[in-house]
Short mmCIF file of C-alpha atoms and ligand atoms in Angstrom, two decimals:
data_model
loop_
_atom_site.label_atom_id
_atom_site.label_comp_id
_atom_site.label_asym_id
_atom_site.label_seq_id
_atom_site.Cartn_x
_atom_site.Cartn_y
_atom_site.Cartn_z
CA UNK A 9 -2.23 -14.67 -12.07
CA UNK A 10 -1.77 -11.56 -13.55
CA UNK A 11 1.03 -8.66 -12.82
CA UNK A 12 -0.84 -5.13 -12.69
CA UNK A 13 0.67 -1.92 -13.42
CA UNK A 14 1.13 0.02 -10.38
CA UNK A 15 0.00 3.52 -10.25
CA UNK A 16 2.64 6.29 -9.46
CA UNK A 17 1.93 9.35 -7.69
CA UNK A 18 1.03 12.21 -8.43
CA UNK A 19 -2.38 10.24 -9.73
CA UNK A 20 -5.81 11.38 -8.89
CA UNK A 21 -6.91 7.75 -8.02
CA UNK A 22 -4.39 7.81 -5.37
CA UNK A 23 -6.11 10.62 -3.49
CA UNK A 24 -9.70 9.19 -3.45
CA UNK A 25 -11.67 7.34 -0.83
CA UNK A 26 -12.13 4.01 -1.95
CA UNK A 27 -15.77 2.26 -2.01
CA UNK A 28 -16.19 -0.92 0.43
CA UNK A 29 -16.13 -4.49 -1.50
CA UNK A 30 -19.72 -5.66 -1.34
CA UNK A 31 -19.10 -9.33 -1.23
CA UNK A 32 -16.17 -11.66 -1.53
CA UNK A 33 -16.75 -13.45 -5.19
CA UNK A 34 -14.51 -15.01 -7.92
CA UNK A 35 -13.60 -11.37 -8.90
CA UNK A 36 -11.99 -10.23 -5.71
CA UNK A 37 -10.26 -13.53 -5.19
CA UNK A 38 -8.72 -12.92 -8.55
CA UNK A 39 -7.77 -9.25 -7.83
CA UNK A 40 -6.36 -10.37 -4.57
CA UNK A 41 -4.29 -13.19 -6.45
CA UNK A 42 -2.81 -10.36 -8.87
CA UNK A 43 -2.20 -7.85 -6.02
CA UNK A 44 -0.25 -10.18 -4.18
CA UNK A 45 1.78 -11.32 -7.59
CA UNK A 46 2.20 -7.90 -8.25
CA UNK A 47 3.69 -6.81 -4.81
CA UNK A 48 6.09 -9.67 -4.29
CA UNK A 49 7.13 -9.10 -8.03
CA UNK A 50 7.77 -5.28 -7.44
CA UNK A 51 9.25 -6.11 -5.02
CA UNK A 52 7.26 -4.58 -1.87
CA UNK A 53 5.66 -5.72 1.41
CA UNK A 54 2.40 -4.15 0.90
CA UNK A 55 -0.01 -3.06 -1.64
CA UNK A 56 -3.46 -1.53 -1.82
CA UNK A 57 -6.42 -1.38 -4.35
CA UNK A 58 -6.10 1.89 -5.61
CA UNK A 59 -2.32 1.45 -6.34
CA UNK A 60 -3.38 -0.85 -9.03
CA UNK A 61 -6.37 1.35 -10.06
CA UNK A 62 -8.94 -0.40 -8.44
CA UNK A 63 -10.85 1.66 -6.26
CA UNK A 64 -12.22 -0.94 -3.63
CA UNK A 65 -11.06 -1.19 -0.03
CA UNK A 66 -8.75 -4.04 -0.25
CA UNK A 67 -4.95 -4.34 0.62
CA UNK A 68 -2.39 -7.06 0.69
CA UNK A 69 0.87 -7.53 2.78
CA UNK A 70 3.49 -9.86 3.92
CA UNK A 71 6.23 -8.63 6.19
CA UNK A 72 8.31 -11.62 6.90
CA UNK A 73 11.96 -10.23 6.82
CA UNK A 74 13.85 -13.28 6.27
CA UNK A 75 13.77 -14.14 3.06
CA UNK A 76 14.33 -18.15 3.81
CA UNK A 77 11.31 -17.88 6.01
CA UNK A 78 8.07 -18.96 4.38
CA UNK A 79 5.98 -16.01 3.11
CA UNK A 80 2.82 -14.93 5.18
CA UNK A 81 0.48 -13.44 2.65
CA UNK A 82 -2.25 -11.29 4.10
CA UNK A 83 -5.55 -10.21 2.20
CA UNK A 84 -7.36 -7.63 4.50
CA UNK A 85 -10.87 -6.89 2.89
CA UNK A 86 -12.84 -3.61 4.10
CA UNK A 87 -10.63 -3.23 7.14
CA UNK A 88 -11.27 -0.96 9.89
CA UNK A 89 -8.96 0.13 12.79
CA UNK A 90 -10.34 -1.04 16.43
CA UNK A 91 -7.43 0.26 18.20
CA UNK A 92 -4.23 2.10 18.25
CA UNK A 93 -1.47 2.31 20.82
CA UNK A 94 -0.53 5.45 22.49
CA UNK A 95 3.03 4.19 21.71
CA UNK A 96 4.54 5.42 18.40
CA UNK A 97 7.21 4.17 16.15
CA UNK A 98 9.15 5.95 13.63
CA UNK A 99 9.90 3.99 10.45
CA UNK A 100 11.71 5.09 7.14
CA UNK A 101 8.83 4.11 5.00
CA UNK A 102 8.71 3.75 1.16
CA UNK A 103 5.92 3.19 -1.17
CA UNK A 104 5.43 1.28 -4.67
CA UNK A 105 3.70 4.14 -5.95
CA UNK A 106 6.44 6.84 -5.01
CA UNK A 107 9.62 4.82 -6.23
CA UNK A 108 12.83 5.12 -4.43
CA UNK A 109 11.65 7.94 -1.99
CA UNK A 110 11.97 7.10 1.65
CA UNK A 111 11.06 9.18 4.74
CA UNK A 112 10.73 8.89 8.64
CA UNK A 113 6.85 8.69 9.28
CA UNK A 114 5.81 8.34 13.22
CA UNK A 115 2.51 6.15 13.82
CA UNK A 116 1.06 4.26 16.70
CA UNK A 117 3.59 1.37 17.35
CA UNK A 118 0.56 -1.34 17.60
CA UNK A 119 -2.65 -1.37 15.63
CA UNK A 120 -5.64 -3.74 16.09
CA UNK A 121 -7.74 -4.20 12.64
CA UNK A 122 -10.81 -6.04 11.74
CA UNK A 123 -11.61 -7.43 8.21
CA UNK A 124 -13.13 -9.74 6.09
CA UNK A 125 -10.76 -12.52 4.86
CA UNK A 126 -10.87 -14.37 1.37
CA UNK A 127 -13.33 -17.16 3.20
CA UNK A 128 -15.53 -14.36 3.64
CA UNK A 129 -15.14 -14.67 7.35
CA UNK A 130 -14.23 -11.89 10.05
CA UNK A 131 -10.92 -11.70 11.30
CA UNK A 132 -9.37 -9.56 13.86
CA UNK A 133 -5.73 -9.10 14.60
CA UNK A 134 -3.28 -6.96 16.61
CA UNK A 135 -0.24 -5.97 14.36
CA UNK A 136 3.19 -4.69 16.04
CA UNK A 137 6.65 -3.49 14.58
CA UNK A 138 6.74 -3.76 10.64
CA UNK A 139 3.30 -5.30 10.55
CA UNK A 140 1.85 -2.36 12.02
CA UNK A 141 3.36 0.19 10.23
CA UNK A 142 2.44 -1.32 6.89
CA UNK A 143 -1.26 -2.12 7.82
CA UNK A 144 -1.59 1.59 8.31
CA UNK A 145 0.39 2.57 5.57
CA UNK A 146 -1.90 0.53 3.34
CA UNK A 147 -4.93 1.51 5.32
CA UNK A 148 -4.52 4.94 4.43
CA UNK A 149 -4.19 4.47 0.51
CA UNK A 150 -7.89 3.25 1.06
CA UNK A 151 -8.66 6.74 2.35
CA UNK A 152 -6.65 8.46 -0.44
CA UNK A 153 -3.63 9.29 1.82
CA UNK A 154 0.08 8.53 1.08
CA UNK A 155 3.06 8.41 3.29
CA UNK A 156 4.18 11.91 1.81
CA UNK A 157 0.91 14.00 3.57
CA UNK A 158 2.73 13.23 6.97
CA UNK A 159 5.85 15.35 6.03
CA UNK A 160 6.21 18.82 5.39
CA UNK A 161 4.90 20.90 2.56
CA UNK A 162 8.52 21.57 1.24
CA UNK A 163 9.67 17.69 1.59
CA UNK A 164 6.24 16.72 -0.23
CA UNK A 165 6.59 19.09 -2.89
CA UNK A 166 10.04 17.94 -3.80
CA UNK A 167 9.17 14.32 -3.93
CA UNK A 168 6.23 14.91 -6.09
CA UNK A 169 8.46 17.08 -8.66
CA UNK A 170 10.87 13.95 -8.65
CA UNK A 171 7.71 11.68 -9.42
CA UNK A 172 6.33 13.79 -12.24
CA UNK A 173 9.75 13.99 -13.62
CA UNK A 174 9.97 9.84 -13.53
CA UNK A 175 6.67 9.59 -15.01
CA UNK A 176 7.84 12.15 -17.93
CA UNK A 177 10.61 9.97 -18.55
CA UNK A 178 8.73 6.67 -18.52
CA UNK A 179 6.19 7.94 -21.05
CA UNK A 180 8.43 9.07 -23.19
CA UNK A 181 10.71 5.72 -23.10
CA UNK A 182 7.06 4.08 -23.71
CA UNK A 183 6.39 6.34 -26.66
CA UNK A 184 9.79 5.99 -28.36
CA UNK A 185 9.84 2.31 -27.59
CA UNK A 186 13.30 2.75 -26.03
CA UNK A 187 14.28 -0.09 -23.71
CA UNK A 188 13.78 1.13 -20.28
CA UNK A 189 17.24 0.59 -18.56
ZN1 LIG B 18 2.23 2.60 -0.43
#
């Protein structure tokens, strides 16, 4: 397993619609392993292809909150939303591509998704609570949409400026080989 660098907003790759995965092969299995390792390492509860620069319709997630509980890694390939509840939920969301920024986002509280698993088989499941929010957040990534796109323009601009500053600082630290504290 290899940890892959996570793209930070703003990046044109985070704004693009991703291509379907044509077949589940070794390359995709390796990608899924790397994405799960990268997500757990971050740490995060979800990670989508474009966040590691792979413009394919795949995301991983594990929303088990209890640190003592067994992990429940999930890999969703070519996911589709087949149903969403009328009832909504508000969660304070964050994103590995927008570090340390959080904002409340309203989404359907339950969602039903169909996807292709690593076994090459079709799966369908209904998600609720944090799993539903995470699945929709990751699904959005595959269509070039970020959680800040649900916020007002002022808030979105403020967060984007902070990220531009963070990227400049990281680039400078990398260029001078200073340790990143
Ligand atoms: Zn995200």
